Coordinates of C-alpha atoms and ligand atoms in Angstrom, one line a residue:
M149 CA -2.7 -80.7 15.6
T150 CA 0.3 -81.3 17.9
T151 CA 0.7 -79.6 21.2
L152 CA 3.7 -77.8 19.9
S153 CA 1.9 -76.4 16.8
R154 CA -1.1 -75.4 19.0
R155 CA 1.3 -73.5 21.3
T156 CA 3.0 -71.9 18.3
M157 CA -0.4 -70.8 17.0
L158 CA -1.4 -69.5 20.3
G159 CA 1.9 -67.6 20.5
A160 CA 1.3 -66.2 17.0
V161 CA -2.2 -65.1 18.0
A162 CA -0.8 -63.4 21.1
V163 CA 1.9 -61.6 19.1
A164 CA -0.6 -60.5 16.5
A165 CA -2.9 -59.2 19.3
S166 CA -0.1 -57.3 21.0
L167 CA 1.0 -55.9 17.6
G168 CA -2.6 -54.7 17.0
L169 CA -2.7 -53.1 20.4
A170 CA 0.7 -51.5 19.8
G171 CA -0.6 -50.2 16.4
A172 CA -3.7 -48.8 18.1
A173 CA -1.6 -47.2 20.9
Q174 CA 0.7 -45.7 18.3
A175 CA -2.2 -44.2 16.4
Q176 CA -3.6 -42.8 19.6
A177 CA -0.2 -41.4 20.6
Y178 CA 0.1 -39.3 17.4
P179 CA 2.4 -37.5 17.2
N180 CA 5.1 -39.5 18.9
K181 CA 8.0 -38.1 16.9
P182 CA 8.8 -34.8 15.2
I183 CA 6.7 -33.7 12.2
T184 CA 8.2 -32.3 9.0
M185 CA 6.5 -29.3 7.5
F186 CA 7.9 -28.6 4.0
V187 CA 8.1 -25.1 2.7
A188 CA 8.6 -25.3 -1.1
F189 CA 10.5 -21.9 -1.2
A190 CA 13.6 -20.5 0.3
A191 CA 13.8 -19.3 3.9
G192 CA 12.7 -15.7 4.6
G193 CA 9.8 -15.6 2.3
P194 CA 6.1 -15.3 3.3
T195 CA 5.5 -19.1 3.1
D196 CA 8.4 -19.7 5.3
V197 CA 7.6 -16.9 7.8
I198 CA 4.0 -18.0 8.2
A199 CA 5.0 -21.7 8.5
R200 CA 7.6 -20.9 11.2
I201 CA 5.2 -18.6 13.3
V202 CA 2.2 -21.0 13.3
S203 CA 4.3 -24.2 13.7
E204 CA 5.9 -22.8 16.8
H205 CA 2.6 -22.7 18.6
M206 CA 1.3 -25.9 17.0
S207 CA 4.3 -27.8 18.3
K208 CA 3.4 -26.8 21.8
T209 CA -0.2 -28.1 21.4
L210 CA 0.9 -31.3 19.7
G211 CA 3.7 -31.9 22.2
Q212 CA 6.1 -32.6 19.3
Q213 CA 8.4 -30.4 17.3
I214 CA 7.3 -29.4 13.8
V215 CA 10.5 -29.1 11.9
I216 CA 10.4 -26.7 8.9
E217 CA 12.3 -28.0 5.8
N218 CA 12.8 -25.5 2.9
V219 CA 13.2 -27.3 -0.4
A220 CA 12.7 -24.9 -3.3
G221 CA 12.5 -25.4 -7.1
A222 CA 10.1 -25.2 -10.0
G223 CA 7.9 -22.6 -8.4
G224 CA 7.4 -24.9 -5.4
T225 CA 5.9 -27.8 -7.5
T226 CA 8.7 -30.3 -6.9
T227 CA 8.3 -30.3 -3.2
T228 CA 4.5 -30.2 -3.4
A229 CA 4.6 -33.3 -5.5
R230 CA 6.9 -35.0 -3.0
V231 CA 4.4 -34.3 -0.2
A232 CA 1.5 -35.5 -2.3
A233 CA 3.3 -38.8 -2.6
A234 CA 4.3 -39.1 1.1
A235 CA 2.8 -41.6 3.5
P236 CA -0.4 -40.2 5.0
D237 CA 0.8 -40.7 8.6
G238 CA 0.7 -37.1 9.8
Y239 CA 4.5 -36.7 9.9
T240 CA 4.8 -35.1 6.5
L241 CA 3.0 -31.8 5.9
I242 CA 3.4 -28.8 3.6
M243 CA 2.7 -25.2 4.0
G244 CA 1.0 -24.9 0.6
Q245 CA -0.2 -21.7 -0.9
M246 CA -2.0 -20.1 -3.7
G247 CA 0.9 -20.6 -6.1
T248 CA 1.6 -24.2 -5.6
H249 CA -2.0 -25.3 -5.3
A250 CA -4.2 -22.9 -7.3
A251 CA -1.9 -21.4 -10.0
A252 CA 0.5 -24.3 -10.9
P253 CA -2.2 -26.5 -12.5
A254 CA -2.7 -23.9 -15.3
L255 CA 1.0 -23.5 -16.0
Y256 CA 2.6 -27.0 -15.6
P257 CA 1.4 -29.4 -18.3
N258 CA 3.2 -32.3 -16.4
L259 CA 2.2 -31.4 -12.9
K260 CA 2.6 -34.5 -10.8
Y261 CA -0.2 -33.8 -8.3
N262 CA -3.9 -32.8 -8.3
P263 CA -4.2 -30.0 -5.7
I264 CA -7.6 -31.2 -4.6
T265 CA -7.6 -35.0 -4.7
D266 CA -4.0 -35.6 -3.7
F267 CA -4.1 -33.8 -0.4
T268 CA -5.9 -33.7 2.9
P269 CA -6.6 -30.1 3.8
I270 CA -5.8 -28.9 7.4
G271 CA -6.5 -25.2 7.1
I272 CA -5.5 -21.7 6.0
A273 CA -2.9 -20.2 8.3
G274 CA -2.8 -16.7 6.8
I275 CA -4.3 -14.6 4.0
T276 CA -1.7 -12.3 2.4
P277 CA -2.7 -9.1 0.6
I278 CA -0.5 -8.4 -2.4
V279 CA 1.6 -5.3 -2.5
I280 CA 3.4 -3.9 -5.6
V281 CA 6.8 -2.9 -4.4
T282 CA 9.8 -1.3 -6.1
K283 CA 13.4 -0.7 -5.3
K284 CA 14.0 2.5 -3.3
D285 CA 15.3 4.6 -6.2
F286 CA 12.8 3.4 -8.8
P287 CA 11.8 6.4 -10.9
A288 CA 8.1 6.3 -9.8
N289 CA 6.6 7.4 -6.5
N290 CA 3.1 6.2 -6.8
L291 CA 1.0 3.6 -8.7
R292 CA 0.0 6.0 -11.5
E293 CA 3.6 6.9 -12.2
F294 CA 4.7 3.3 -11.9
V295 CA 2.1 2.1 -14.5
A296 CA 3.1 5.0 -16.8
Y297 CA 6.8 4.1 -16.4
L298 CA 6.2 0.4 -17.2
K299 CA 4.2 1.3 -20.3
A300 CA 6.9 3.7 -21.6
N301 CA 10.0 1.5 -20.6
P302 CA 9.0 -2.2 -20.8
D303 CA 12.6 -3.2 -21.8
K304 CA 14.2 -1.4 -18.9
V305 CA 12.3 -3.0 -16.1
N306 CA 13.2 -6.2 -14.2
Q307 CA 10.6 -8.0 -12.3
A308 CA 11.5 -10.5 -9.6
H309 CA 9.4 -13.5 -8.7
A310 CA 9.6 -16.9 -7.0
G311 CA 9.4 -19.2 -10.0
V312 CA 6.7 -19.9 -12.6
G313 CA 3.4 -20.4 -10.8
S314 CA 4.5 -18.8 -7.5
T315 CA 2.2 -16.2 -6.0
A316 CA 4.6 -13.5 -6.9
F317 CA 4.6 -14.7 -10.5
T318 CA 0.9 -15.2 -10.7
T319 CA -0.2 -11.9 -9.3
C320 CA 2.2 -10.0 -11.6
V321 CA 0.7 -11.9 -14.6
L322 CA -2.6 -10.4 -13.6
L323 CA -1.2 -7.0 -13.0
K324 CA 0.6 -6.9 -16.4
A325 CA -2.5 -8.1 -18.2
Q326 CA -4.5 -5.3 -16.6
I327 CA -2.1 -2.5 -17.4
G328 CA -1.5 -3.9 -20.9
V329 CA 2.2 -4.6 -20.5
P330 CA 2.3 -8.4 -20.8
K331 CA 6.0 -8.9 -21.4
L332 CA 8.7 -7.7 -19.0
N333 CA 12.1 -9.0 -18.1
A334 CA 11.5 -11.4 -15.3
V335 CA 14.0 -12.9 -12.9
A336 CA 13.1 -16.1 -11.0
Y337 CA 14.4 -16.7 -7.5
R338 CA 14.0 -19.7 -5.2
G339 CA 11.6 -17.6 -3.1
T340 CA 10.6 -14.0 -2.5
G341 CA 12.9 -14.0 0.6
P342 CA 16.0 -13.9 -1.6
A343 CA 14.2 -11.8 -4.3
L344 CA 13.4 -9.2 -1.6
N345 CA 17.1 -9.0 -0.6
D346 CA 17.9 -8.2 -4.2
L347 CA 15.1 -5.6 -4.4
V348 CA 16.5 -3.9 -1.3
G349 CA 19.9 -4.1 -2.9
G350 CA 18.6 -2.5 -6.1
Q351 CA 19.5 -5.5 -8.4
V352 CA 15.9 -5.8 -9.5
D353 CA 13.2 -3.2 -10.0
F354 CA 9.9 -4.5 -8.7
M355 CA 7.7 -7.4 -7.6
C356 CA 4.2 -8.2 -6.6
D357 CA 4.5 -10.0 -3.3
Q358 CA 2.6 -11.1 -0.2
V359 CA 2.6 -8.4 2.5
T360 CA 4.0 -10.7 5.2
N361 CA 7.4 -10.6 3.6
L362 CA 7.4 -6.9 2.9
T363 CA 6.0 -5.0 5.9
P364 CA 9.3 -4.6 7.8
Q365 CA 11.2 -3.4 4.7
I366 CA 8.4 -1.0 3.7
L367 CA 8.3 0.5 7.2
A368 CA 12.1 0.8 7.2
G369 CA 12.0 2.7 3.9
N370 CA 14.2 0.1 2.2
I371 CA 11.7 -0.4 -0.6
K372 CA 8.8 1.6 -2.0
A373 CA 5.2 0.4 -1.9
M374 CA 3.2 1.5 -4.9
G375 CA -0.1 0.0 -3.8
I376 CA -1.8 -2.7 -1.8
A377 CA -4.4 -4.8 -3.6
T378 CA -7.1 -4.7 -0.9
P379 CA -10.3 -2.7 -0.7
A380 CA -9.0 -0.6 2.3
R381 CA -5.6 0.3 3.6
L382 CA -4.1 -2.1 6.1
P383 CA -3.7 -0.7 9.7
V384 CA 0.0 -1.8 9.8
L385 CA 0.7 0.1 6.6
P386 CA -1.4 3.2 6.9
N387 CA 0.7 5.1 4.4
V388 CA 0.4 2.5 1.6
P389 CA -2.4 3.5 -0.7
T390 CA -4.8 0.9 -2.1
T391 CA -4.6 0.0 -5.8
A392 CA -8.0 1.6 -6.2
E393 CA -6.6 4.9 -4.8
G394 CA -3.8 4.5 -7.4
G395 CA -6.2 4.1 -10.3
L396 CA -6.3 0.3 -10.6
P397 CA -9.6 -0.6 -8.8
E398 CA -9.8 -3.9 -10.6
Y399 CA -6.5 -5.1 -9.2
Q400 CA -7.7 -6.7 -6.0
I401 CA -5.9 -9.9 -4.9
S402 CA -4.6 -11.7 -1.9
G403 CA -2.5 -14.8 -1.6
W404 CA -3.0 -17.4 1.1
N405 CA -0.9 -20.0 2.9
G406 CA -2.4 -23.2 4.2
I407 CA -1.4 -26.6 5.6
F408 CA -2.0 -29.8 3.7
G409 CA -1.1 -33.4 4.3
P410 CA -1.0 -36.1 1.7
K411 CA -4.4 -37.6 0.7
G412 CA -5.8 -40.3 3.0
L413 CA -4.7 -38.7 6.3
P414 CA -6.7 -40.5 9.0
K415 CA -9.5 -38.4 10.4
D416 CA -8.2 -38.4 14.0
I417 CA -4.8 -37.1 12.8
Q418 CA -6.4 -34.5 10.6
D419 CA -8.6 -33.4 13.6
K420 CA -5.5 -33.0 15.9
L421 CA -3.7 -30.9 13.3
V422 CA -6.8 -28.7 12.7
D423 CA -7.2 -28.2 16.4
A424 CA -3.5 -27.3 16.8
L425 CA -3.8 -24.7 13.9
N426 CA -6.9 -23.2 15.5
K427 CA -5.2 -22.9 18.8
A428 CA -2.2 -21.2 17.2
L429 CA -4.3 -18.7 15.4
E430 CA -6.4 -18.0 18.5
D431 CA -3.3 -17.5 20.6
P432 CA -2.9 -13.7 21.1
T433 CA 0.9 -13.7 20.7
T434 CA 0.9 -15.8 17.5
N435 CA -2.0 -13.9 16.1
K436 CA -0.2 -10.6 16.8
R437 CA 3.0 -11.8 15.3
L438 CA 1.2 -12.5 12.0
A439 CA -1.0 -9.4 12.1
D440 CA 2.0 -7.1 12.7
L441 CA 3.3 -8.3 9.4
G442 CA 0.0 -7.4 7.7
T443 CA -1.1 -11.1 7.5
V444 CA -4.9 -11.3 7.7
I445 CA -6.0 -14.1 10.1
P446 CA -8.7 -16.2 8.5
N447 CA -11.9 -16.6 10.6
A448 CA -12.8 -20.1 11.9
Q449 CA -15.0 -20.9 8.9
E450 CA -12.4 -19.7 6.3
R451 CA -9.6 -21.6 7.8
A452 CA -11.4 -24.9 8.4
P453 CA -10.5 -27.7 5.9
A454 CA -13.8 -27.1 4.1
G455 CA -13.1 -23.3 4.0
M456 CA -9.7 -23.9 2.5
A457 CA -11.1 -26.3 0.0
A458 CA -13.6 -23.6 -1.1
V459 CA -10.9 -21.0 -1.4
L460 CA -8.8 -23.4 -3.4
A461 CA -11.6 -24.3 -5.8
R462 CA -12.4 -20.6 -6.2
D463 CA -8.8 -19.6 -7.1
L464 CA -8.3 -22.6 -9.4
A465 CA -11.3 -21.3 -11.4
V466 CA -10.4 -17.6 -11.3
L467 CA -6.7 -18.1 -12.2
D468 CA -7.0 -20.7 -14.9
K469 CA -7.8 -18.6 -17.9
P470 CA -5.5 -15.6 -17.3
L471 CA -2.6 -17.9 -16.5
R472 CA -3.2 -20.0 -19.7
D473 CA -3.7 -16.8 -21.7
S474 CA -0.3 -15.6 -20.5
G475 CA 1.4 -18.3 -22.5
A476 CA 3.8 -19.0 -19.6
V477 CA 4.8 -22.7 -19.1
G478 CA 6.5 -24.2 -16.1
Q479 CA 9.0 -27.0 -16.4
Ligands
MLT159 C1 5.4 -16.9 -3.7 O1 5.6 -15.9 -4.5 O2 4.7 -17.9 -4.1 C2 6.0 -16.8 -2.4 O3 6.3 -15.5 -2.1 C3 7.2 -17.7 -2.3 C4 7.9 -17.6 -1.0 O4 7.3 -17.8 0.0 O5 9.1 -17.3 -1.0

C-alpha cells in the first residue's frame, strides 16, 4: 500500500467516523426541524381541532413547530396511506381517528394500509362522544320524534358525513341499522367542519358527529342536539339528553383521535412524541380547551401506545360486521 493510498484510507475512515457521529448527533437532536402532522379532513372538523390544540403544546415541549397539513379525500384514507408510506423519521405524523384506522378496513377493498402493522402508535389525544344533531328548523325536537320522522320520511332527509368510512359516516351506519332505516340520502363532505357549516345553514338535515366540533354550535342554538351517545350527560352540554333517555339505550358510541407515525419509528423518537403528548394532555390549559368542547381526555393508560392499540383492535372487531353488512364501499 502506498503512503498516498494509506492517507486516503485514513481520510475515508475519519470522514466515515465523523458522519457516524453526525448521524448519532442528528438522531439525538430530534426534532431539529418542523414536524408535519397530517389531518386527513378539512380544517374546522374535530380531527383538525384536536390536532391543532394538542400540537400547540407538543411543539413547546419538542422545541420545534408541529405544522398541521389538511389533505382530505376518500374518507381520509388517501392521506392515511401517504403517512403509512412515509419515512419513519418522526417528521411525518398523522392525527388518525376511528374512521381512518378502525372503520376504513371494512369498507375499502383496496385500502393501501394496514392500520395496525403499518403504523407506530403514539397515543390517543381525545375521545369524542357522538351527538346526533339536526338543522335548527328540523321538524323534530327530541330523539323519539327524530326517529319517528326518519322512519316516516326516509326520502325527505339528507344526512351529511365526511366520506365513506369517516366517523360521521360510520356512526350513522350504526344508528340507521338500529332504528331500521338503512338507506337515507347522504351527502359527503371533505370533513365535518364544512358539513357543519351547511347544517347550520340548513342545506342538510342531520349528522352524527363528534362532540368536539359541535359544542359551540349547540350552545349557540345554531343546531339542535337530539341525543348524545354516552351513558350520562356531558357537563358541558347539560341540556343534551343521552340516547338512552331518548329511547335508544343501545346506541352508545364515541369516536377517538390519536397520533400515529409510520411503522418503524425509532423507539427514542416514539418516546419523545409520547412524552410530548402526555405533557400536552396534562397541561391544565390544553386539557381545559379540549374538555370545554366536550372532548373526553383519555387517562394515561388509555392514551399510551398500547392503550391506543387496544382501542383500535376493539373497534376494528366491533365495526367490521355492521359496516360490511351496510353494503357501503369506499373508492
Ligand atoms: C369524521 O367524521 O371522521 C370526522 O368528523 C372528520 C373530520 O374531522 O372532519
